[in-house]
mmCIF file of C-alpha atoms in Angstrom:
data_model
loop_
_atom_site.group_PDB
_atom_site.id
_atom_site.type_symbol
_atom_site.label_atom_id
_atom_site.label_comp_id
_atom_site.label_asym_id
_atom_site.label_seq_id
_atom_site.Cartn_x
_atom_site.Cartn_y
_atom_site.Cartn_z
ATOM 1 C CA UNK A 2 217.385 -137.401 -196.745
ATOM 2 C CA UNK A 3 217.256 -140.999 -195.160
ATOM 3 C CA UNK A 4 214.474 -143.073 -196.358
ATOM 4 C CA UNK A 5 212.146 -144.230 -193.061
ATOM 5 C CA UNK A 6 210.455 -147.585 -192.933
ATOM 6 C CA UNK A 7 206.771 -147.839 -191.759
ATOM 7 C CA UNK A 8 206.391 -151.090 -189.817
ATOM 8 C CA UNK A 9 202.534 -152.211 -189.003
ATOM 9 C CA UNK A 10 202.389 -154.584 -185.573
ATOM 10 C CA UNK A 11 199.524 -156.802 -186.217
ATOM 11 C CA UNK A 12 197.154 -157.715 -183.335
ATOM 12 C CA UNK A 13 195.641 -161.007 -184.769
ATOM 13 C CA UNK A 14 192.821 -161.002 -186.862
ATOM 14 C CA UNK A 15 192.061 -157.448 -187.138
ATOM 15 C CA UNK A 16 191.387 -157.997 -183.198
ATOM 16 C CA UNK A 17 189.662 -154.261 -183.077
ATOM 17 C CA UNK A 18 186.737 -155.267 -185.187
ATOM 18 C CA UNK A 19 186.301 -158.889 -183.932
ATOM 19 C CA UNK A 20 184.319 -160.346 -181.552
ATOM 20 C CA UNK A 21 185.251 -162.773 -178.572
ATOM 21 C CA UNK A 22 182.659 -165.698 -178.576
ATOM 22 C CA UNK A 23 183.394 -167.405 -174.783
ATOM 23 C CA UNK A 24 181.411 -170.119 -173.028
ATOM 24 C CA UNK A 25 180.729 -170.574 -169.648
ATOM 25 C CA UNK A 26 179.735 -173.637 -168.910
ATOM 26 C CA UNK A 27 178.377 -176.086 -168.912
ATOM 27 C CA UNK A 28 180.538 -177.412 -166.058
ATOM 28 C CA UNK A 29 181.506 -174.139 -164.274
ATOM 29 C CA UNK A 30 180.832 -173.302 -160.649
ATOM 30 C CA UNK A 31 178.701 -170.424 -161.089
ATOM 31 C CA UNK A 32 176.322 -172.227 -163.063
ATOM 32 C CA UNK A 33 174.720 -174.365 -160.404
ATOM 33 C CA UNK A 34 174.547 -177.445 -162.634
ATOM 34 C CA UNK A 35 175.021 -177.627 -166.534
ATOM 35 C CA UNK A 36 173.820 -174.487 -168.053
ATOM 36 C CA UNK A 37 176.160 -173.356 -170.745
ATOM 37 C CA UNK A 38 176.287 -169.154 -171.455
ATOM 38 C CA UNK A 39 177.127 -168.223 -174.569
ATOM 39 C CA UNK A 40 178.780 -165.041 -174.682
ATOM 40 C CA UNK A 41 179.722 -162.863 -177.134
ATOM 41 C CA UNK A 42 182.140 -160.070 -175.393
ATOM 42 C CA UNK A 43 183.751 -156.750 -176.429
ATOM 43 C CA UNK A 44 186.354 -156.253 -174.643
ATOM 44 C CA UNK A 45 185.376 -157.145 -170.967
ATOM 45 C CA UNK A 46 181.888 -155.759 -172.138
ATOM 46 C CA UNK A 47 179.013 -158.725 -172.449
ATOM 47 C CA UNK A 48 177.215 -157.728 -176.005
ATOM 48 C CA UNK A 49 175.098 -160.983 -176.856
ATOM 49 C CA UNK A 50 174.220 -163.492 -173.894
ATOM 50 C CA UNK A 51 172.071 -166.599 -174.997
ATOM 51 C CA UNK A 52 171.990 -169.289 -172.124
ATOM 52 C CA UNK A 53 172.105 -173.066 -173.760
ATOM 53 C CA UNK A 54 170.057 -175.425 -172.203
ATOM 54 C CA UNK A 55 169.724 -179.158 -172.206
ATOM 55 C CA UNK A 56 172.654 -180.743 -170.909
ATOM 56 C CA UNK A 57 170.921 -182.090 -168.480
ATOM 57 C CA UNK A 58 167.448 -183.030 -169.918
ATOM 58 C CA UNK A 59 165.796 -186.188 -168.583
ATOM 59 C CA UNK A 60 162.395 -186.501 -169.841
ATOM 60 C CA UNK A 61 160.319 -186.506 -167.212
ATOM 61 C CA UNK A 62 156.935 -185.142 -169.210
ATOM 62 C CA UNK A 63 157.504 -187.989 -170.972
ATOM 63 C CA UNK A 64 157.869 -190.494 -168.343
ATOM 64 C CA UNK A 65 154.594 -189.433 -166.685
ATOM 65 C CA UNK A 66 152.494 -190.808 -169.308
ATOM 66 C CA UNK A 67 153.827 -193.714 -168.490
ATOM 67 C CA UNK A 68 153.443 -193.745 -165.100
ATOM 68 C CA UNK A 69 150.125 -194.131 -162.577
ATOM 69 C CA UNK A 70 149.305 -191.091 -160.835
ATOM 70 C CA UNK A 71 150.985 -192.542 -157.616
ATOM 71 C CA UNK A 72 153.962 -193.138 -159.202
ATOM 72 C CA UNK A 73 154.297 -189.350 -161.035
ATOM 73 C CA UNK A 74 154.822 -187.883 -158.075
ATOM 74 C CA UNK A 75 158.503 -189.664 -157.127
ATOM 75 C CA UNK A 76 159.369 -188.059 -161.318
ATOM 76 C CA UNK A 77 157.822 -184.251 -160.146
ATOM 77 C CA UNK A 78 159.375 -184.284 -156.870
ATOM 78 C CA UNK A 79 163.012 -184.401 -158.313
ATOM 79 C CA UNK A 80 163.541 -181.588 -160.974
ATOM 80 C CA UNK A 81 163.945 -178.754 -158.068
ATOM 81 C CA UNK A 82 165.927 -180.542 -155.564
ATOM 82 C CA UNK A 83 165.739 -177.452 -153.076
ATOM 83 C CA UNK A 84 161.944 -177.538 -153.447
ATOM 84 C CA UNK A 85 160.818 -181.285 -153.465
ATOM 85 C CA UNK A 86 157.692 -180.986 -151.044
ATOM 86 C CA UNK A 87 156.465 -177.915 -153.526
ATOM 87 C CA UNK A 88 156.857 -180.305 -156.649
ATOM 88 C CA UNK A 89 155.148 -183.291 -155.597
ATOM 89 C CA UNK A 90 152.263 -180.516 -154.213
ATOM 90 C CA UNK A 91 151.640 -179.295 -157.363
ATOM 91 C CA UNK A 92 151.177 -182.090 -159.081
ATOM 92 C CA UNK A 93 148.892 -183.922 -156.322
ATOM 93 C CA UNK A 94 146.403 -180.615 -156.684
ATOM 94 C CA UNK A 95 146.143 -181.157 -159.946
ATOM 95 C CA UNK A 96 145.134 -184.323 -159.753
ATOM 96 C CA UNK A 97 142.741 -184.216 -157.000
ATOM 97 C CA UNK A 98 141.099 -180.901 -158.921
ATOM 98 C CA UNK A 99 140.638 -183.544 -161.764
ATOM 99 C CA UNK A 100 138.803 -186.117 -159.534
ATOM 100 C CA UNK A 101 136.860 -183.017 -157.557
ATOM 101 C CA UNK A 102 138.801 -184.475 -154.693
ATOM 102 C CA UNK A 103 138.242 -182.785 -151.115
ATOM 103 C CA UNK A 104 141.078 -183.602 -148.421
ATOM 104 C CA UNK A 105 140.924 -183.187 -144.918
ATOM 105 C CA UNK A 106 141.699 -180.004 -143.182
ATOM 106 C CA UNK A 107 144.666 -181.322 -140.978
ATOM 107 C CA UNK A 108 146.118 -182.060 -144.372
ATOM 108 C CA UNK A 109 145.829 -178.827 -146.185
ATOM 109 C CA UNK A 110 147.025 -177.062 -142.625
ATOM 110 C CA UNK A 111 150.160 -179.577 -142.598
ATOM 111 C CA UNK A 112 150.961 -179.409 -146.217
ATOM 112 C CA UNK A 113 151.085 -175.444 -146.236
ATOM 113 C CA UNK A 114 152.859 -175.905 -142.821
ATOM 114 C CA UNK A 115 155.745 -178.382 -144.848
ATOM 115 C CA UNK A 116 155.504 -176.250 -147.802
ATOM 116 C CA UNK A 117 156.421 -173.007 -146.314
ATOM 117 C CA UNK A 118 159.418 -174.953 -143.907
ATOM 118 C CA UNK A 119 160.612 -176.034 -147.809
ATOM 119 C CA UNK A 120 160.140 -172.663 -148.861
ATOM 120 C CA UNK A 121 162.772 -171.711 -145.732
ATOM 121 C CA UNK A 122 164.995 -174.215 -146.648
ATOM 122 C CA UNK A 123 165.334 -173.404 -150.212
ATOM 123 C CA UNK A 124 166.089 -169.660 -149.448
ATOM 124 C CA UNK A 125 168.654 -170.774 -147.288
ATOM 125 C CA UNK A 126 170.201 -172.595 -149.529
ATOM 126 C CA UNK A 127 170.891 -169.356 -151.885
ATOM 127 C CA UNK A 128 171.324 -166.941 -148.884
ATOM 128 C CA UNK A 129 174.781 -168.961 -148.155
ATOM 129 C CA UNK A 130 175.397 -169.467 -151.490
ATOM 130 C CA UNK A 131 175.158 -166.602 -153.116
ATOM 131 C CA UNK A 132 177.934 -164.945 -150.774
ATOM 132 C CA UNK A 133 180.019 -167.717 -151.534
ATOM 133 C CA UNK A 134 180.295 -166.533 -155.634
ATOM 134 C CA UNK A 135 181.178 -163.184 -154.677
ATOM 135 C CA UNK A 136 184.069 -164.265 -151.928
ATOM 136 C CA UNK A 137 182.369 -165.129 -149.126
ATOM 137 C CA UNK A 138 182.621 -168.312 -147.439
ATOM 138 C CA UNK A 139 181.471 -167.674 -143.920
ATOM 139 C CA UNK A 140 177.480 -166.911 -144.251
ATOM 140 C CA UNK A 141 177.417 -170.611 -146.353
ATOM 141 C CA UNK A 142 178.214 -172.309 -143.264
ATOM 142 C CA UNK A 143 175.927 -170.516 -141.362
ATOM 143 C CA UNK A 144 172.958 -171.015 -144.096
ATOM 144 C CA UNK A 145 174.221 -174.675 -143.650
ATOM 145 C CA UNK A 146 173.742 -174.537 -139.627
ATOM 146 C CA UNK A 147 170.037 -173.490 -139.991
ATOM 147 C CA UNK A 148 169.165 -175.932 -143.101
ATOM 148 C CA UNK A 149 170.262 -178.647 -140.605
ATOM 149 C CA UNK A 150 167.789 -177.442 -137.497
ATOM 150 C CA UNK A 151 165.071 -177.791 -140.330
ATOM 151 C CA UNK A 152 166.269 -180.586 -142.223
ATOM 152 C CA UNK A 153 165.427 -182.693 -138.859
ATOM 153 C CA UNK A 154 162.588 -181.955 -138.279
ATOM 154 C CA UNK A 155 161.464 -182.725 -142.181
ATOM 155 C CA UNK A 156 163.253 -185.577 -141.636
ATOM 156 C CA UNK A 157 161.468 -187.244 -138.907
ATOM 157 C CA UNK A 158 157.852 -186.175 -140.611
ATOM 158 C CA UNK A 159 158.712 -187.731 -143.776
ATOM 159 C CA UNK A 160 162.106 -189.971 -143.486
ATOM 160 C CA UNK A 161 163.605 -188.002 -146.594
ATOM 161 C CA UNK A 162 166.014 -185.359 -146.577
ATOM 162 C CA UNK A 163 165.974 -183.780 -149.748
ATOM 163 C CA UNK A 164 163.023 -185.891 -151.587
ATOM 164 C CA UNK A 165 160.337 -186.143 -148.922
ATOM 165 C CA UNK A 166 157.619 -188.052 -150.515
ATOM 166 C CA UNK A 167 155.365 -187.290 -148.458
ATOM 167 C CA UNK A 168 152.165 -185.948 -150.559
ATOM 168 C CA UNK A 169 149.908 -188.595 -151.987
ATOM 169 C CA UNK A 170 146.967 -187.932 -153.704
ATOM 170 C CA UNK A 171 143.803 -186.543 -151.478
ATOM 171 C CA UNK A 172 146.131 -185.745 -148.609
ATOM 172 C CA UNK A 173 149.160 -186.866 -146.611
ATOM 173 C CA UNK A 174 151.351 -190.427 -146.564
ATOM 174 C CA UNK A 175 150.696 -190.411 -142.723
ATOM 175 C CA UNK A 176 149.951 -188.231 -139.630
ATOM 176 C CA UNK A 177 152.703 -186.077 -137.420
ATOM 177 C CA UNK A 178 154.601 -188.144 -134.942
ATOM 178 C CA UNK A 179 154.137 -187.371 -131.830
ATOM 179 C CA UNK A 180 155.683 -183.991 -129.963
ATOM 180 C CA UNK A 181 156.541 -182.912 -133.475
ATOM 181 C CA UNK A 182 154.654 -180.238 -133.497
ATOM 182 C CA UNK A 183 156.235 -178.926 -130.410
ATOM 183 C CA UNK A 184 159.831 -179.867 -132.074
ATOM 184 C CA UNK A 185 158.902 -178.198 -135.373
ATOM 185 C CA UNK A 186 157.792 -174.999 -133.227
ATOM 186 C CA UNK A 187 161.042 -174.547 -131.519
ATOM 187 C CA UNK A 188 163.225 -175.700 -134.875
ATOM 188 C CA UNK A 189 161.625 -172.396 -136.327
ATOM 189 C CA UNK A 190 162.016 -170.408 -133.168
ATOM 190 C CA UNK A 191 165.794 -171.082 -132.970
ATOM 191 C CA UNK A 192 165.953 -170.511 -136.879
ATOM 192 C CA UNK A 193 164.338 -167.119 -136.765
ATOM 193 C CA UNK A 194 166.609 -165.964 -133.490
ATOM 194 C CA UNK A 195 169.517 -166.269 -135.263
ATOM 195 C CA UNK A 196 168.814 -164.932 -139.206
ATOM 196 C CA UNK A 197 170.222 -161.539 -138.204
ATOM 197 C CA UNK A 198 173.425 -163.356 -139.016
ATOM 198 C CA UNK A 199 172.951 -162.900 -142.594
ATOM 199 C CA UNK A 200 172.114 -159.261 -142.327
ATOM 200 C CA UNK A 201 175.187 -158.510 -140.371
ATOM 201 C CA UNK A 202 177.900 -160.176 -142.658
ATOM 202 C CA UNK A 203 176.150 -160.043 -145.780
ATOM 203 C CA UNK A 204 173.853 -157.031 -146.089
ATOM 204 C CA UNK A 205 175.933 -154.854 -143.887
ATOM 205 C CA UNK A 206 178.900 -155.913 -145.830
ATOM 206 C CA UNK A 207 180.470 -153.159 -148.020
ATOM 207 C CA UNK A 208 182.242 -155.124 -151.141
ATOM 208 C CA UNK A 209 178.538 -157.295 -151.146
ATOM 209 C CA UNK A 210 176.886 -154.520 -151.468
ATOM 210 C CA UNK A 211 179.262 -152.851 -153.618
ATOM 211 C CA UNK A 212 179.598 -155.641 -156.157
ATOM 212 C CA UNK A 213 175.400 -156.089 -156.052
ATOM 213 C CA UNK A 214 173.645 -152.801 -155.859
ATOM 214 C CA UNK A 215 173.110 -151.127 -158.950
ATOM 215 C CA UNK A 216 174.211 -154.237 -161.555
ATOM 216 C CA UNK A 217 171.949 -156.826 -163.404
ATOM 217 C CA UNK A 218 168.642 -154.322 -162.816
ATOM 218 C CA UNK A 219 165.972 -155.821 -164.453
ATOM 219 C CA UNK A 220 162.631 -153.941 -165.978
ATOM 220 C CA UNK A 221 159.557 -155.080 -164.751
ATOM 221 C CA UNK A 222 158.376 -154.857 -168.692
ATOM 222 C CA UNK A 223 161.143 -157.440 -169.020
ATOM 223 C CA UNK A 224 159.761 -159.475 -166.239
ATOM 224 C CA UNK A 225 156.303 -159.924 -167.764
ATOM 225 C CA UNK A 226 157.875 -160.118 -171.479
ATOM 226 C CA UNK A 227 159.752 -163.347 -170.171
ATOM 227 C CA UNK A 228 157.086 -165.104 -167.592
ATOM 228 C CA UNK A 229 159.212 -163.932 -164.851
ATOM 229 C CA UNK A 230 157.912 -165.019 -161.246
ATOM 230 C CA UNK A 231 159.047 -165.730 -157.890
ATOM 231 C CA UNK A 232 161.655 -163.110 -155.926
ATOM 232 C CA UNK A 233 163.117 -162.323 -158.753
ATOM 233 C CA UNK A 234 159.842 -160.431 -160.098
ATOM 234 C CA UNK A 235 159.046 -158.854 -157.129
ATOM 235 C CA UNK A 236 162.321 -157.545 -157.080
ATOM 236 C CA UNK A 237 161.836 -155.957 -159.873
ATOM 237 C CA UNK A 238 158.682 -154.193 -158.330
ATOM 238 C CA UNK A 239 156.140 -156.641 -159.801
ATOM 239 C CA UNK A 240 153.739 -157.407 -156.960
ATOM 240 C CA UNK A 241 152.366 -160.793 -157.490
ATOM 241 C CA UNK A 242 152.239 -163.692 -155.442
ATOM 242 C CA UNK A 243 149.674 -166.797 -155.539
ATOM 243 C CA UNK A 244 149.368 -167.392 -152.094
ATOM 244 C CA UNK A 245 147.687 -163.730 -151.507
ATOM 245 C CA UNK A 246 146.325 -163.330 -155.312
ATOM 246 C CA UNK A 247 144.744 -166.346 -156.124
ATOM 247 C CA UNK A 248 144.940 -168.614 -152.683
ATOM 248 C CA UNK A 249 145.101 -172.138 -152.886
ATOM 249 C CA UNK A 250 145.849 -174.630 -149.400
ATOM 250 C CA UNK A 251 145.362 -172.747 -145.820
ATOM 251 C CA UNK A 252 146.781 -169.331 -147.799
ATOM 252 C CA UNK A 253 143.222 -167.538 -147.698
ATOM 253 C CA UNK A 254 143.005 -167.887 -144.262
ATOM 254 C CA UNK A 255 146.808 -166.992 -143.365
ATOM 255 C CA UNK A 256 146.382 -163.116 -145.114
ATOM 256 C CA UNK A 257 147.281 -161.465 -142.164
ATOM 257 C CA UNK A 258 150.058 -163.053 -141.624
ATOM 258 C CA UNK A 259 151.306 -163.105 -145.437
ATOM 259 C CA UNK A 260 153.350 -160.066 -146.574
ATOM 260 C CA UNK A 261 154.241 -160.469 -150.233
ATOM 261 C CA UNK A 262 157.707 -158.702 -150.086
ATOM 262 C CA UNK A 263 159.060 -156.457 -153.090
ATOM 263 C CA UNK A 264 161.361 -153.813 -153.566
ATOM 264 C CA UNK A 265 162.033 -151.490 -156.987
ATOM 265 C CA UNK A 266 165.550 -151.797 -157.654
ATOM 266 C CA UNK A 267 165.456 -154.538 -159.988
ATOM 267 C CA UNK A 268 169.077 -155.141 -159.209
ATOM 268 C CA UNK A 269 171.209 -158.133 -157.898
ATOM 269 C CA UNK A 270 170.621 -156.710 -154.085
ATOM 270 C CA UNK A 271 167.319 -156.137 -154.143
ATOM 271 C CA UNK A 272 166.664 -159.731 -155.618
ATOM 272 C CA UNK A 273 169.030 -160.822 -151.917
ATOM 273 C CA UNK A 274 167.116 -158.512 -149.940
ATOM 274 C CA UNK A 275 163.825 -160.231 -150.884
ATOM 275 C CA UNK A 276 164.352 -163.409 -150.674
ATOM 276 C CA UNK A 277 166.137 -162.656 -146.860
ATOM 277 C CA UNK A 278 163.019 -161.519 -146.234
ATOM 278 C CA UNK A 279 160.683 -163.385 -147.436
ATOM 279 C CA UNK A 280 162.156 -166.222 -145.533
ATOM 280 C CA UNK A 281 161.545 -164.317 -142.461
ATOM 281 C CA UNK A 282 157.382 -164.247 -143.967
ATOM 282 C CA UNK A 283 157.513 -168.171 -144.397
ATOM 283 C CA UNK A 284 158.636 -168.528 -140.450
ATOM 284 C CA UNK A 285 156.230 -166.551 -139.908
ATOM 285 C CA UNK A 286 153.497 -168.814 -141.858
ATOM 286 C CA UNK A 287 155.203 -171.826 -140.788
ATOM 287 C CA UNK A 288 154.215 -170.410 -136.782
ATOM 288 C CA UNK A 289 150.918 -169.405 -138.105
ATOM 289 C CA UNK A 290 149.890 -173.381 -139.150
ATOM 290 C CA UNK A 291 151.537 -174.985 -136.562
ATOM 291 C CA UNK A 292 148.786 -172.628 -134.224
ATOM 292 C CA UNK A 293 146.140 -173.533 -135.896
ATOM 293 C CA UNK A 294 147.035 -177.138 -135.901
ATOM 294 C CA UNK A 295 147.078 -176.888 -132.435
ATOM 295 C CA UNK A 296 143.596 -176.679 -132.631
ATOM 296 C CA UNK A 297 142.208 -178.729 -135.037
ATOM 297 C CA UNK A 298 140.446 -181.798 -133.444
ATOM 298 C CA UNK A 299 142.294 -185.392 -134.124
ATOM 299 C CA UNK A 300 141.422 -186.569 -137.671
ATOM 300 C CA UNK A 301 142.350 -188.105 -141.134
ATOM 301 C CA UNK A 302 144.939 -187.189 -142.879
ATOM 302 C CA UNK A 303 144.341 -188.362 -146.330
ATOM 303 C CA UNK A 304 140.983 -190.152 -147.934
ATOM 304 C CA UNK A 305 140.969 -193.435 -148.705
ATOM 305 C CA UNK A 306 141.856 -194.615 -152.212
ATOM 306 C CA UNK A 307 140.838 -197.337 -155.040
ATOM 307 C CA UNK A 308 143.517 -199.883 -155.370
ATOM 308 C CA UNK A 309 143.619 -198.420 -158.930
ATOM 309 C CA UNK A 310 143.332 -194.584 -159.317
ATOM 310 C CA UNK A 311 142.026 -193.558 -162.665
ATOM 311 C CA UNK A 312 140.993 -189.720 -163.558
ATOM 312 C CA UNK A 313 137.753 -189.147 -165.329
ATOM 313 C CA UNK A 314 138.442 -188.070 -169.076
ATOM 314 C CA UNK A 315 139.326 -183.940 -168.911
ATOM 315 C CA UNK A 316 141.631 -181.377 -168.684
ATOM 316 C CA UNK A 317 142.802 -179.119 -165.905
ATOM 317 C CA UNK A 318 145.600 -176.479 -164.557
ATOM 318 C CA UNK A 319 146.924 -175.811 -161.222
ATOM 319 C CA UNK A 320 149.634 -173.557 -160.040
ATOM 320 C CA UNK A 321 151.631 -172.850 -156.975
ATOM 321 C CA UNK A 322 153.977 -170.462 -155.769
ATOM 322 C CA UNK A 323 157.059 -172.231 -155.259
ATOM 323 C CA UNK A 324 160.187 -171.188 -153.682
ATOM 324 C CA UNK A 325 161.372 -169.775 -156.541
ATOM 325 C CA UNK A 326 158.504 -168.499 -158.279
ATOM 326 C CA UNK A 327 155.457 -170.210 -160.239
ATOM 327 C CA UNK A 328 155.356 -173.813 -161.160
ATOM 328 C CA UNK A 329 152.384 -174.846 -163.590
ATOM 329 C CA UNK A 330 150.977 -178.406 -164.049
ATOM 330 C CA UNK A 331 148.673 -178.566 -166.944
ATOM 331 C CA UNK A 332 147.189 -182.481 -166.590
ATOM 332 C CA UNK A 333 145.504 -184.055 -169.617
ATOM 333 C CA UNK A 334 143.139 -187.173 -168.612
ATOM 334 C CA UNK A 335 141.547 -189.688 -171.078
ATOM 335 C CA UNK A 336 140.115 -191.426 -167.991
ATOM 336 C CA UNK A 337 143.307 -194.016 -167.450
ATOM 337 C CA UNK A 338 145.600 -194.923 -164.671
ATOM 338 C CA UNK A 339 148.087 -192.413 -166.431
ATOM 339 C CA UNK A 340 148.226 -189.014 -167.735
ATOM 340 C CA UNK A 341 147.595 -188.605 -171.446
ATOM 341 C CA UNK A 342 149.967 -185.373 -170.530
ATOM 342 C CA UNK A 343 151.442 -183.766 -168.187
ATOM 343 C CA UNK A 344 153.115 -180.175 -169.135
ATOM 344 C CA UNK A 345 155.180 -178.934 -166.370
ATOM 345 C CA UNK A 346 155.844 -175.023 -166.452
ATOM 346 C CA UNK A 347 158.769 -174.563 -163.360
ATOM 347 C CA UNK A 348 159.864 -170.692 -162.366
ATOM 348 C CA UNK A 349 163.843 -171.384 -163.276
ATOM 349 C CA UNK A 350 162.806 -172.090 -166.943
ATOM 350 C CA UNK A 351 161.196 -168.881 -167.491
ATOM 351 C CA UNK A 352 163.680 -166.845 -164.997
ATOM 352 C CA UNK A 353 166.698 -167.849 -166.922
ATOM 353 C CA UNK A 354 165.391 -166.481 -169.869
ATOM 354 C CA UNK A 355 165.686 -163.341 -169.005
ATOM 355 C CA UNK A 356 169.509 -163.477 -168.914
ATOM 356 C CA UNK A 357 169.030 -162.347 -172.540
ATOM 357 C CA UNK A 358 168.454 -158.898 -171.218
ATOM 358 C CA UNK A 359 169.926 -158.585 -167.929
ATOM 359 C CA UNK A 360 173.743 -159.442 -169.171
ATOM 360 C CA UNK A 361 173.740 -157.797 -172.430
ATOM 361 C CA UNK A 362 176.128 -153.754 -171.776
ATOM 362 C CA UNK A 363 177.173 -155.509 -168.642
ATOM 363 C CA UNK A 364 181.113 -156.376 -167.460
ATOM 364 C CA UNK A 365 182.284 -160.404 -167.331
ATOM 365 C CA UNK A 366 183.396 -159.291 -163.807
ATOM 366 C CA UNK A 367 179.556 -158.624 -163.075
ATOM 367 C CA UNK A 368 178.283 -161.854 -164.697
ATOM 368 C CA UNK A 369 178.668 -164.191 -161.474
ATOM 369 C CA UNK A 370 176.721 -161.649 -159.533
ATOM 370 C CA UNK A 371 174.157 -161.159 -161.727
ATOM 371 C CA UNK A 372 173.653 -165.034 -162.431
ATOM 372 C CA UNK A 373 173.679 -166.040 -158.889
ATOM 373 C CA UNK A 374 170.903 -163.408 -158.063
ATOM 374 C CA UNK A 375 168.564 -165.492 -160.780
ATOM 375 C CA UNK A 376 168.537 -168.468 -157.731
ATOM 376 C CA UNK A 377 167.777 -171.186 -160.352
ATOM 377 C CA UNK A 378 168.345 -174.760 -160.438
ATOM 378 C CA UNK A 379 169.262 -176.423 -163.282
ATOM 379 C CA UNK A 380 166.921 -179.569 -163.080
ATOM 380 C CA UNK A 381 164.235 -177.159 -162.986
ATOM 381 C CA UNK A 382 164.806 -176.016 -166.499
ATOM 382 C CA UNK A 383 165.848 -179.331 -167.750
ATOM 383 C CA UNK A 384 162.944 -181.169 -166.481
#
């Protein structure tokens, strides 16, 4: 009989039993910035996610107790980019909730009139983007188009295109130009005539919706285990939103014209189709203010100020629904020209989180859908 010889082709590293660890990130497209994802894969199978954070960290908490509480607003404004109006808002509420500070109506109307044109153009922002990571070029330039119409008229209000400046402490840096009103009015007109766009070559869109619906569904018992907010919880179902639940600016008086928007899904479309329409709801509000500014008699648009602005000794916390979900300033006075502390709690922080959970049993192929349906920015976890 004629011996046989057994040969054994090794794999590498007993490759069946082991592991791949692979980064994404920190400087990767999909990432909108430097996040880093560490993965830990099985196969093409995602079994351990943990997003690293930090690359990007610029100590702005820190810098505001060394700062007056003019100058803190320039260091809030900047760690959301797409939602500078909303920062600096937060953090002048806070403030003026410290020094029992009341500011004139045609403030409040104007600053939830800016905040909810901010609002727009943040959502635009992802409504091109998000396309883009899954193949589709054509709806960013579109999303672009409309940013522009808006991005005037901020523009000429404030003389900042991304980083407005514009708040100040009990009210506004100055009053509307003239016919601006009227200009703002048909900017948002000619914005909402043409948003169909997206819902014709993204939503009716077959591979979108096939590479979306279905994938990265999260729980809405993972949404409140992680401090979840914004579109992302309500498309998960969770049915909260400050501007109806606990109103702060002109919001109490705009509730029949709010519509908080949710769907149950929990998945990477449902998180698209909320935020397209829940741009559609801040048109709507934007409309709503400019009405009622209409007919608001002339006056002040901020109250006058010491030369130096000192808080009494105290504590206090205000919140606001930003663009992308719930930003928290918790202000800490010991009755100076500066904070003693200011704790900033913004929505991408808390959303990213939850990557944890979503990405975990799910395919690499998936992972750029499911992380550009989170619509974070990275500044806004590295504050």
């Amino acid at each position: 009989m004629t011996p046989t010889t057994e040969t054994m082709v090794g794999i590498g590293g007993a490759a069946e039993s082991t592991d791949m660890v692979l980064n994404i990130g920190p400087q990767h497209p999909s990432t909108h910035g430097v996040l880093r994802l560490r993965l830990v894969l099985d196969g093409e199978r995602i079994e351990h996610a943990e997003p690293v954070i930090g690359y990007m960290h610029r100590g702005a908490e820190k810098l505001f107790e060394a700062r007056d509480y003019r100058q803190i607003i320039m260091l809030a404004n900047r760690h959301d980019w797409l939602s500078a109006f909303s920062n600096e808002l937060g953090v002048v509420l806070a403030v003026e909730r410290m020094l029992g500070m009341e500011v004139p109506t045609r403030a409040v109307w104007t600053r939830t009139l800016l905040a909810e044109l901010n609002r727009v153009l943040n959502h635009l922002m992802f409504l091109g983007s998000y396309p883009l990571e899954l193949g589709g070029i054509t709806p960013v330039f579109y999303a672009f188009t409309e940013r522009e119409v808006l991005q005037n008229v901020m523009e000429e209000v404030s003389g900042g295109r991304m980083h407005y400046m514009f708040n100040r402490v009990g009210g506004l840096k100055e009053d509307l130009p003239a016919g601006w009103a009227s200009r703002a009015r048909a900017a948002v007109a000619g914005v909402r005539s043409r948003m169909d766009r997206f819902d014709d070559l993204v939503l009716g869109n077959g591979i979108f919706r096939g590479r979306t619906r279905g994938v990265g569904a999260l729980a809405p018992e993972a949404v409140h285990a992680y401090g979840v907010s914004g579109p992302i919880a309500r498309g998960s179902g969770v049915d909260f939103d400050l501007r109806r639940d606990e109103p702060y600016l002109a919001y109490g008086e705009l509730q029949d014209t709010l519509r908080v928007v949710t769907r149950q899904e929990g998945d990477c479309l449902a998180r698209f189709e909320v935020l397209l329409e829940q741009t559609h709801v801040a048109l709507d509000l934007a409309d709503a203010c400019l009405d009622r500014l209409a007919e608001l008699p002339p006056g002040p648009i901020n109250q006058r100020l010491p030369k130096v602005l000192k808080a009494p000794e105290g504590h206090t916390y205000a919140w606001t629904e930003n663009p992308l979900g719930i930003n928290g300033y918790y202000l800490v006075s010991k009755g100076e020209k500066t904070p003693y502390r200011l704790k900033l709690r913004s929505a991408s922080y808390n959303n990213i989180q939850a990557l944890v959970e979503l990405l975990p049993g799910t395919l690499v192929a998936d992972m750029v859908a499911i992380l550009g349906s989170m619509f974070f920015v990275v500044g806004d976890i590295d504050k």
